[in-house]
């Protein structure tokens, strides 16, 4: 017997959020010249055109079997666009432009999927009550798309400037000069994860909530800046093998890595590759690098990258022992607190948002760039994969991905929650990710 579930006020709100997320991704595709949609800005990723089909195929596959009368309009496309890729090692995609369907066919597929899904979502008709009643599937559809808002942004960042439209960008906010210093975080406990009993939405790797005892440590007040990282380069950091892991050293040597991906050498000077133009390297912006590069810098400083638990303690802990939802308190993210929620295309000075400080006085922990941790991405005790998306996290518990926390300028506000975990491979230099160092 099939159950009919009314979407209700909460469901209608989720449908509105899904529509907003669709608008965000649609706008990003409009940034790209039509002929450039078949480009591959990042060698490790699919061509841009894959994502035109993927976002709609993901939603269709997610709700298939959950919504009355939902039928495939193109089974081949349902499979072709189902999953992205995250190649480990030297395996890179080798497909050619001719291997892909015509753009108009992909766009037609997406339009049909949206129409069919919306007709059934808006009617509130479902085969299984949890499909709409608890909002889990709608939240997955929304947040999956919001994650791709950021993925697409950093992919398009690598696209040649003449292959995308140019948006007007606001000047970076002013910030006073900073003097690098470390802040002491006292011994205490921190909470990682979400409690299922609370009934709030989270991805499978966010459960189950647990306490971690964190010994006292010191942490950089701000993310490492371009100016600080420039000192590492000038000191020969990329030529000093002892600073790198064996795999990291092999990566730098085989790929000719000698500077951050977002930097461009200009004689003896450097420029920063922004989203729409190059500019002289902003020394007070956070540096964006791979985990391998961040680790080498930390070793050069005789420091370490923070663990996931240390990041949480510095970001959400308080001297009184209670914990906050965000570094600044329990108020939902707003523009004065940091560079996030698609507020800018590029970074801002690390000291630009004093109202975003944590209770311990650590700045910029959320926004302006994800932060690498030393923690390998792994399940928490009590982990259970989503029944309807079993591989979301479990496929990456391979010891080769590291947890990143915080958020970037292109991270949507719902993904800035304390429990959200992101993860990437150690040699992935395209992410909007910086770092700060700790001392035990």
Short mmCIF file of C-alpha atoms in Angstrom, two decimals:
data_model
loop_
_atom_site.label_atom_id
_atom_site.label_comp_id
_atom_site.label_asym_id
_atom_site.label_seq_id
_atom_site.Cartn_x
_atom_site.Cartn_y
_atom_site.Cartn_z
CA UNK A 1 0.00 0.00 0.00
CA UNK A 2 1.38 3.37 -1.00
CA UNK A 3 1.40 6.27 1.39
CA UNK A 4 0.55 9.79 0.34
CA UNK A 5 2.54 12.37 2.26
CA UNK A 6 1.72 16.05 2.25
CA UNK A 7 4.83 18.19 1.86
CA UNK A 8 3.67 20.71 4.46
CA UNK A 9 5.27 24.04 5.38
CA UNK A 10 8.73 22.59 6.03
CA UNK A 11 8.65 20.71 2.75
CA UNK A 12 7.58 23.79 0.84
CA UNK A 13 10.51 25.65 2.36
CA UNK A 14 12.83 22.86 1.16
CA UNK A 15 11.34 23.08 -2.34
CA UNK A 16 12.03 26.81 -2.35
CA UNK A 17 15.60 26.16 -1.26
CA UNK A 18 16.00 23.58 -4.02
CA UNK A 19 14.81 26.15 -6.54
CA UNK A 20 17.34 28.68 -5.21
CA UNK A 21 20.15 26.14 -5.43
CA UNK A 22 19.19 25.36 -9.03
CA UNK A 23 19.36 29.06 -9.87
CA UNK A 24 22.88 29.20 -8.43
CA UNK A 25 24.18 26.35 -10.59
CA UNK A 26 22.33 27.61 -13.66
CA UNK A 27 24.01 30.99 -13.23
CA UNK A 28 27.43 29.38 -13.00
CA UNK A 29 26.94 27.50 -16.28
CA UNK A 30 25.98 30.82 -17.90
CA UNK A 31 29.44 32.11 -16.97
CA UNK A 32 30.97 29.70 -19.45
CA UNK A 33 31.19 30.34 -23.18
CA UNK A 34 29.07 27.62 -24.86
CA UNK A 35 32.05 26.16 -26.71
CA UNK A 36 33.98 26.00 -23.41
CA UNK A 37 31.42 23.72 -21.75
CA UNK A 38 33.35 20.79 -23.20
CA UNK A 39 36.63 22.02 -21.68
CA UNK A 40 38.34 20.22 -18.79
CA UNK A 41 39.84 22.99 -16.60
CA UNK A 42 41.10 20.47 -14.02
CA UNK A 43 42.80 17.33 -15.41
CA UNK A 44 41.53 15.14 -12.57
CA UNK A 45 37.89 16.04 -13.14
CA UNK A 46 35.23 15.52 -15.78
CA UNK A 47 34.63 18.07 -18.49
CA UNK A 48 32.31 20.90 -17.48
CA UNK A 49 29.50 19.45 -19.59
CA UNK A 50 29.32 16.39 -17.32
CA UNK A 51 28.04 18.58 -14.49
CA UNK A 52 25.29 20.02 -16.71
CA UNK A 53 23.83 16.52 -16.79
CA UNK A 54 25.05 15.31 -13.40
CA UNK A 55 23.09 17.67 -11.18
CA UNK A 56 19.78 16.59 -12.71
CA UNK A 57 20.70 12.89 -13.00
CA UNK A 58 21.70 12.86 -9.32
CA UNK A 59 18.31 14.22 -8.29
CA UNK A 60 16.46 11.77 -10.52
CA UNK A 61 18.39 8.76 -9.22
CA UNK A 62 17.93 9.96 -5.64
CA UNK A 63 14.13 10.09 -5.90
CA UNK A 64 13.63 7.12 -8.22
CA UNK A 65 11.49 4.57 -6.40
CA UNK A 66 10.41 7.17 -3.85
CA UNK A 67 7.96 9.25 -5.89
CA UNK A 68 4.82 7.85 -7.46
CA UNK A 69 4.96 7.63 -11.22
CA UNK A 70 8.56 8.79 -11.61
CA UNK A 71 9.96 7.11 -14.71
CA UNK A 72 13.20 7.50 -16.60
CA UNK A 73 13.13 9.58 -19.76
CA UNK A 74 16.69 8.49 -20.69
CA UNK A 75 18.18 5.49 -18.81
CA UNK A 76 21.54 5.89 -20.57
CA UNK A 77 21.91 9.47 -19.32
CA UNK A 78 20.77 8.41 -15.84
CA UNK A 79 23.85 6.18 -15.72
CA UNK A 80 26.28 8.36 -17.69
CA UNK A 81 25.81 11.37 -15.42
CA UNK A 82 25.29 9.52 -12.14
CA UNK A 83 28.72 9.89 -10.51
CA UNK A 84 31.72 12.16 -10.68
CA UNK A 85 35.31 11.00 -10.43
CA UNK A 86 38.08 11.35 -7.87
CA UNK A 87 41.08 9.54 -9.39
CA UNK A 88 43.74 8.43 -6.93
CA UNK A 89 47.34 8.22 -8.13
CA UNK A 90 48.25 8.82 -11.75
CA UNK A 91 44.95 7.74 -13.30
CA UNK A 92 43.43 10.66 -15.20
CA UNK A 93 40.35 10.65 -17.43
CA UNK A 94 41.15 10.18 -21.12
CA UNK A 95 37.76 10.78 -22.76
CA UNK A 96 37.47 12.97 -25.84
CA UNK A 97 34.90 15.67 -26.65
CA UNK A 98 33.42 13.34 -29.25
CA UNK A 99 32.64 10.81 -26.51
CA UNK A 100 29.97 13.08 -25.02
CA UNK A 101 26.38 13.64 -26.17
CA UNK A 102 25.39 16.91 -27.81
CA UNK A 103 24.86 19.82 -25.43
CA UNK A 104 21.24 20.32 -26.51
CA UNK A 105 20.49 16.67 -25.73
CA UNK A 106 21.98 16.98 -22.25
CA UNK A 107 20.10 20.21 -21.58
CA UNK A 108 16.88 18.67 -22.85
CA UNK A 109 17.36 15.73 -20.51
CA UNK A 110 17.88 18.06 -17.57
CA UNK A 111 14.78 20.11 -18.35
CA UNK A 112 12.65 16.97 -18.58
CA UNK A 113 13.98 15.58 -15.32
CA UNK A 114 13.26 18.83 -13.48
CA UNK A 115 9.73 18.98 -14.87
CA UNK A 116 8.96 15.39 -13.90
CA UNK A 117 10.51 15.72 -10.44
CA UNK A 118 8.80 18.99 -9.63
CA UNK A 119 5.38 17.73 -10.62
CA UNK A 120 5.69 14.91 -8.10
CA UNK A 121 7.52 16.78 -5.37
CA UNK A 122 4.96 19.56 -5.35
CA UNK A 123 2.10 17.05 -5.12
CA UNK A 124 3.70 15.49 -2.02
CA UNK A 125 3.14 11.98 -3.32
CA UNK A 126 5.67 9.41 -2.13
CA UNK A 127 6.01 5.66 -2.02
CA UNK A 128 7.82 5.66 1.31
CA UNK A 129 6.91 8.11 4.02
CA UNK A 130 10.47 9.19 5.00
CA UNK A 131 11.17 10.30 1.45
CA UNK A 132 9.45 13.62 2.06
CA UNK A 133 8.26 13.51 5.65
CA UNK A 134 11.65 14.01 7.32
CA UNK A 135 13.12 16.10 4.50
CA UNK A 136 16.25 13.94 4.23
CA UNK A 137 16.14 13.39 0.47
CA UNK A 138 15.29 17.02 -0.26
CA UNK A 139 18.12 18.16 1.99
CA UNK A 140 20.50 15.84 0.17
CA UNK A 141 19.39 17.21 -3.21
CA UNK A 142 19.83 20.78 -1.99
CA UNK A 143 23.19 20.38 -0.28
CA UNK A 144 24.61 18.20 -3.07
CA UNK A 145 23.87 21.06 -5.45
CA UNK A 146 25.30 23.64 -3.06
CA UNK A 147 28.51 21.63 -2.87
CA UNK A 148 28.70 21.72 -6.65
CA UNK A 149 28.22 25.49 -6.58
CA UNK A 150 31.66 25.56 -4.97
CA UNK A 151 33.12 22.73 -7.04
CA UNK A 152 32.08 24.48 -10.24
CA UNK A 153 33.48 27.78 -8.97
CA UNK A 154 36.97 26.43 -8.38
CA UNK A 155 36.82 24.52 -11.67
CA UNK A 156 35.86 27.67 -13.56
CA UNK A 157 38.60 29.51 -11.69
CA UNK A 158 41.09 27.48 -13.74
CA UNK A 159 39.31 28.21 -17.03
CA UNK A 160 41.10 30.77 -19.25
CA UNK A 161 39.68 34.25 -18.73
CA UNK A 162 38.53 34.50 -22.36
CA UNK A 163 36.47 31.31 -21.98
CA UNK A 164 34.07 32.79 -19.43
CA UNK A 165 32.04 35.91 -18.89
CA UNK A 166 33.44 38.56 -16.60
CA UNK A 167 31.47 39.65 -13.56
CA UNK A 168 32.10 42.86 -11.71
CA UNK A 169 33.88 42.16 -8.43
CA UNK A 170 33.95 44.29 -5.33
CA UNK A 171 37.27 45.45 -3.92
CA UNK A 172 38.53 43.40 -1.02
CA UNK A 173 37.50 44.80 2.38
CA UNK A 174 40.10 46.83 4.20
CA UNK A 175 41.98 45.24 7.07
CA UNK A 176 44.72 46.49 9.40
CA UNK A 177 48.17 44.91 9.10
CA UNK A 178 48.59 41.80 11.20
CA UNK A 179 51.56 40.54 13.19
CA UNK A 180 51.67 36.74 13.15
CA UNK A 181 51.13 35.25 16.58
CA UNK A 182 49.81 32.11 18.19
CA UNK A 183 46.94 31.81 20.67
CA UNK A 184 46.92 29.30 23.50
CA UNK A 185 43.93 26.98 23.70
CA UNK A 186 43.59 25.34 27.14
CA UNK A 187 42.93 21.67 27.73
CA UNK A 188 39.29 20.75 27.25
CA UNK A 189 36.76 18.61 25.46
CA UNK A 190 35.23 19.20 22.05
CA UNK A 191 32.23 17.67 20.32
CA UNK A 192 32.61 16.16 16.88
CA UNK A 193 29.59 15.15 14.84
CA UNK A 194 25.82 15.21 15.20
CA UNK A 195 23.54 13.18 17.47
CA UNK A 196 20.93 11.14 15.58
CA UNK A 197 18.58 11.58 18.51
CA UNK A 198 18.39 15.32 17.77
CA UNK A 199 16.66 14.60 14.46
CA UNK A 200 18.60 17.21 12.47
CA UNK A 201 19.85 16.66 8.95
CA UNK A 202 23.47 15.77 8.36
CA UNK A 203 25.48 13.68 5.92
CA UNK A 204 26.34 10.14 7.01
CA UNK A 205 29.92 11.00 8.02
CA UNK A 206 28.65 13.62 10.49
CA UNK A 207 27.24 10.95 12.81
CA UNK A 208 27.56 9.91 15.61
CA UNK A 209 28.31 12.79 18.00
CA UNK A 210 31.10 12.12 20.46
CA UNK A 211 33.42 13.93 22.83
CA UNK A 212 37.16 14.21 22.31
CA UNK A 213 39.61 15.28 24.99
CA UNK A 214 42.03 17.85 23.57
CA UNK A 215 45.27 18.68 25.44
CA UNK A 216 46.39 22.30 25.50
CA UNK A 217 47.97 23.63 22.32
CA UNK A 218 48.77 26.85 20.51
CA UNK A 219 47.29 27.79 17.14
CA UNK A 220 47.97 30.55 14.61
CA UNK A 221 45.65 33.50 15.10
CA UNK A 222 45.01 33.65 11.35
CA UNK A 223 45.43 31.47 8.30
CA UNK A 224 48.88 31.50 6.73
CA UNK A 225 49.01 34.35 4.23
CA UNK A 226 50.46 34.61 0.74
CA UNK A 227 53.18 36.81 2.22
CA UNK A 228 54.18 34.21 4.80
CA UNK A 229 54.14 31.43 2.23
CA UNK A 230 56.32 33.56 -0.06
CA UNK A 231 59.00 33.40 2.63
CA UNK A 232 58.84 29.60 2.46
CA UNK A 233 59.37 29.70 -1.31
CA UNK A 234 62.26 32.16 -1.06
CA UNK A 235 63.87 29.93 1.59
CA UNK A 236 63.89 27.06 -0.91
CA UNK A 237 61.00 25.11 0.60
CA UNK A 238 60.18 23.35 -2.67
CA UNK A 239 63.79 22.22 -3.03
CA UNK A 240 64.23 20.82 0.50
CA UNK A 241 63.30 17.12 0.41
CA UNK A 242 63.32 16.73 4.18
CA UNK A 243 60.21 18.93 4.46
CA UNK A 244 58.08 16.66 2.31
CA UNK A 245 56.61 13.21 2.67
CA UNK A 246 57.92 10.68 0.19
CA UNK A 247 54.71 10.88 -1.84
CA UNK A 248 54.65 14.68 -1.61
CA UNK A 249 58.23 14.98 -2.82
CA UNK A 250 57.57 12.63 -5.75
CA UNK A 251 54.51 14.72 -6.64
CA UNK A 252 56.41 18.02 -6.67
CA UNK A 253 59.24 16.56 -8.72
CA UNK A 254 57.18 14.67 -11.27
CA UNK A 255 54.66 17.48 -11.76
CA UNK A 256 57.09 20.39 -11.53
CA UNK A 257 55.26 21.93 -8.58
CA UNK A 258 57.15 25.00 -7.40
CA UNK A 259 54.43 27.37 -6.20
CA UNK A 260 50.71 27.48 -5.30
CA UNK A 261 48.30 26.80 -8.15
CA UNK A 262 46.71 30.23 -7.73
CA UNK A 263 50.03 32.06 -8.23
CA UNK A 264 51.62 33.06 -11.54
CA UNK A 265 55.33 34.01 -11.77
CA UNK A 266 55.99 37.42 -13.30
CA UNK A 267 59.76 37.63 -13.53
CA UNK A 268 60.93 38.05 -9.95
CA UNK A 269 57.44 38.98 -8.81
CA UNK A 270 54.19 37.08 -8.48
CA UNK A 271 50.60 37.68 -9.48
CA UNK A 272 47.44 36.10 -8.13
CA UNK A 273 45.06 34.38 -10.50
CA UNK A 274 41.64 35.65 -9.48
CA UNK A 275 38.37 34.39 -10.85
CA UNK A 276 38.20 37.00 -13.62
CA UNK A 277 41.63 38.66 -13.75
CA UNK A 278 45.20 38.54 -12.52
CA UNK A 279 46.49 41.06 -9.99
CA UNK A 280 49.68 41.64 -8.02
CA UNK A 281 49.90 38.99 -5.30
CA UNK A 282 47.88 40.19 -2.26
CA UNK A 283 50.25 39.41 0.57
CA UNK A 284 47.57 39.60 3.30
CA UNK A 285 45.19 37.10 1.66
CA UNK A 286 45.25 33.47 2.78
CA UNK A 287 47.38 31.19 0.63
CA UNK A 288 45.51 28.35 -1.12
CA UNK A 289 47.58 25.18 -1.41
CA UNK A 290 47.37 21.40 -1.33
CA UNK A 291 47.62 19.37 1.87
CA UNK A 292 51.15 18.31 0.87
CA UNK A 293 52.26 21.93 0.49
CA UNK A 294 50.62 22.97 3.76
CA UNK A 295 52.33 20.11 5.60
CA UNK A 296 55.74 21.02 4.17
CA UNK A 297 55.32 24.64 5.27
CA UNK A 298 54.31 23.53 8.78
CA UNK A 299 57.43 21.35 9.02
CA UNK A 300 59.55 24.25 7.84
CA UNK A 301 58.11 26.24 10.76
CA UNK A 302 58.69 23.26 13.09
CA UNK A 303 54.95 23.10 13.66
CA UNK A 304 52.06 20.88 12.54
CA UNK A 305 48.66 21.09 10.94
CA UNK A 306 45.83 20.93 13.49
CA UNK A 307 43.81 17.78 13.97
CA UNK A 308 40.07 17.92 13.32
CA UNK A 309 39.51 17.97 17.08
CA UNK A 310 41.99 20.82 17.60
CA UNK A 311 40.25 22.85 14.92
CA UNK A 312 36.91 22.27 16.66
CA UNK A 313 38.27 23.19 20.06
CA UNK A 314 39.76 26.47 18.76
CA UNK A 315 36.72 27.32 16.66
CA UNK A 316 33.74 26.34 18.80
CA UNK A 317 35.04 25.94 22.35
CA UNK A 318 34.92 28.60 25.07
CA UNK A 319 36.97 29.28 28.20
CA UNK A 320 33.84 28.44 30.22
CA UNK A 321 33.65 24.95 28.78
CA UNK A 322 30.46 25.25 26.71
CA UNK A 323 30.48 25.10 22.91
CA UNK A 324 29.10 27.40 20.25
CA UNK A 325 27.41 26.62 16.94
CA UNK A 326 29.79 28.99 15.15
CA UNK A 327 33.05 30.64 16.25
CA UNK A 328 31.30 33.93 16.99
CA UNK A 329 28.31 32.43 18.83
CA UNK A 330 25.02 30.80 17.93
CA UNK A 331 23.79 33.36 15.40
CA UNK A 332 23.35 32.11 11.82
CA UNK A 333 26.15 33.32 9.48
CA UNK A 334 25.87 36.92 8.32
CA UNK A 335 28.12 39.08 6.16
CA UNK A 336 29.94 40.82 9.04
CA UNK A 337 31.23 37.50 10.38
CA UNK A 338 33.33 36.36 7.44
CA UNK A 339 33.91 35.84 3.74
CA UNK A 340 31.42 33.07 2.97
CA UNK A 341 27.97 32.29 1.50
CA UNK A 342 29.01 33.36 -2.02
CA UNK A 343 29.77 36.89 -0.83
CA UNK A 344 32.92 37.27 -2.97
CA UNK A 345 34.63 35.51 -5.87
CA UNK A 346 38.08 35.80 -4.30
CA UNK A 347 39.62 35.83 -0.81
CA UNK A 348 39.86 38.81 1.51
CA UNK A 349 42.63 39.85 3.94
CA UNK A 350 42.86 37.42 6.83
CA UNK A 351 42.13 40.14 9.39
CA UNK A 352 39.13 41.63 7.60
CA UNK A 353 36.38 40.14 9.78
CA UNK A 354 37.09 40.73 13.48
CA UNK A 355 33.43 39.98 14.34
CA UNK A 356 34.00 36.39 13.28
CA UNK A 357 36.56 35.59 15.99
CA UNK A 358 36.14 32.57 18.23
CA UNK A 359 35.77 32.80 22.00
CA UNK A 360 39.54 32.24 22.28
CA UNK A 361 40.26 35.09 19.85
CA UNK A 362 41.18 32.99 16.80
CA UNK A 363 40.22 34.75 13.56
CA UNK A 364 38.80 33.58 10.26
CA UNK A 365 38.06 29.98 11.18
CA UNK A 366 34.91 29.89 9.04
CA UNK A 367 35.05 31.34 5.54
CA UNK A 368 37.79 32.85 3.38
CA UNK A 369 39.12 29.36 2.59
CA UNK A 370 38.71 25.85 3.93
CA UNK A 371 41.41 24.73 6.34
CA UNK A 372 43.43 21.55 5.98
CA UNK A 373 43.74 19.35 9.04
CA UNK A 374 46.15 16.50 9.70
CA UNK A 375 43.21 14.12 10.25
CA UNK A 376 42.67 11.39 7.70
CA UNK A 377 39.02 11.24 6.62
CA UNK A 378 37.53 8.29 8.48
CA UNK A 379 34.17 7.27 9.96
CA UNK A 380 33.12 8.17 13.47
CA UNK A 381 32.07 5.37 15.78
CA UNK A 382 28.46 4.52 14.99
CA UNK A 383 28.80 5.48 11.33
CA UNK A 384 26.03 4.13 9.10
CA UNK A 385 26.06 4.84 5.35
CA UNK A 386 22.96 6.38 3.82
CA UNK A 387 20.75 3.58 2.53
CA UNK A 388 19.98 5.69 -0.54
CA UNK A 389 23.57 6.90 -1.13
CA UNK A 390 25.83 4.24 0.33
CA UNK A 391 29.05 5.43 -1.28
CA UNK A 392 28.87 9.13 -0.40
CA UNK A 393 31.46 8.85 2.39
CA UNK A 394 32.41 5.19 2.54
CA UNK A 395 34.08 5.25 -0.89
CA UNK A 396 36.62 7.74 0.47
CA UNK A 397 37.62 6.02 3.70
CA UNK A 398 40.81 4.95 1.95
CA UNK A 399 43.50 6.67 4.00
CA UNK A 400 44.29 9.07 1.14
CA UNK A 401 41.84 11.88 1.88
CA UNK A 402 42.20 14.51 4.60
CA UNK A 403 39.52 16.41 6.49
CA UNK A 404 39.10 20.08 5.69
CA UNK A 405 37.00 22.33 7.89
CA UNK A 406 35.54 25.82 7.88
CA UNK A 407 34.44 27.04 4.46
CA UNK A 408 35.39 29.38 1.65
CA UNK A 409 33.97 32.49 0.04
CA UNK A 410 31.93 30.20 -2.25
CA UNK A 411 30.56 27.94 0.51
CA UNK A 412 26.81 28.30 1.04
CA UNK A 413 25.67 29.15 4.57
CA UNK A 414 24.00 25.77 5.38
CA UNK A 415 27.36 24.02 4.83
CA UNK A 416 29.06 26.22 7.42
CA UNK A 417 27.57 24.20 10.27
CA UNK A 418 29.95 22.97 12.95
CA UNK A 419 29.59 19.27 12.14
CA UNK A 420 30.08 19.51 8.36
CA UNK A 421 33.15 17.65 7.10
CA UNK A 422 34.80 18.11 3.72
CA UNK A 423 37.70 15.99 2.43
CA UNK A 424 40.25 15.92 -0.39
CA UNK A 425 43.40 14.13 -1.49
CA UNK A 426 46.78 15.41 -0.33
CA UNK A 427 47.94 16.49 -3.80
CA UNK A 428 44.82 18.37 -4.87
CA UNK A 429 45.84 22.04 -5.35
CA UNK A 430 42.63 23.50 -6.87
CA UNK A 431 40.47 23.73 -3.78
CA UNK A 432 39.87 27.05 -2.03
CA UNK A 433 41.78 25.72 0.96
CA UNK A 434 44.38 27.30 3.19
CA UNK A 435 45.72 26.32 6.60
CA UNK A 436 47.11 27.43 9.91
CA UNK A 437 49.66 25.76 12.16
CA UNK A 438 49.63 24.47 15.72
CA UNK A 439 52.16 23.66 18.43
CA UNK A 440 51.37 21.04 21.05
#
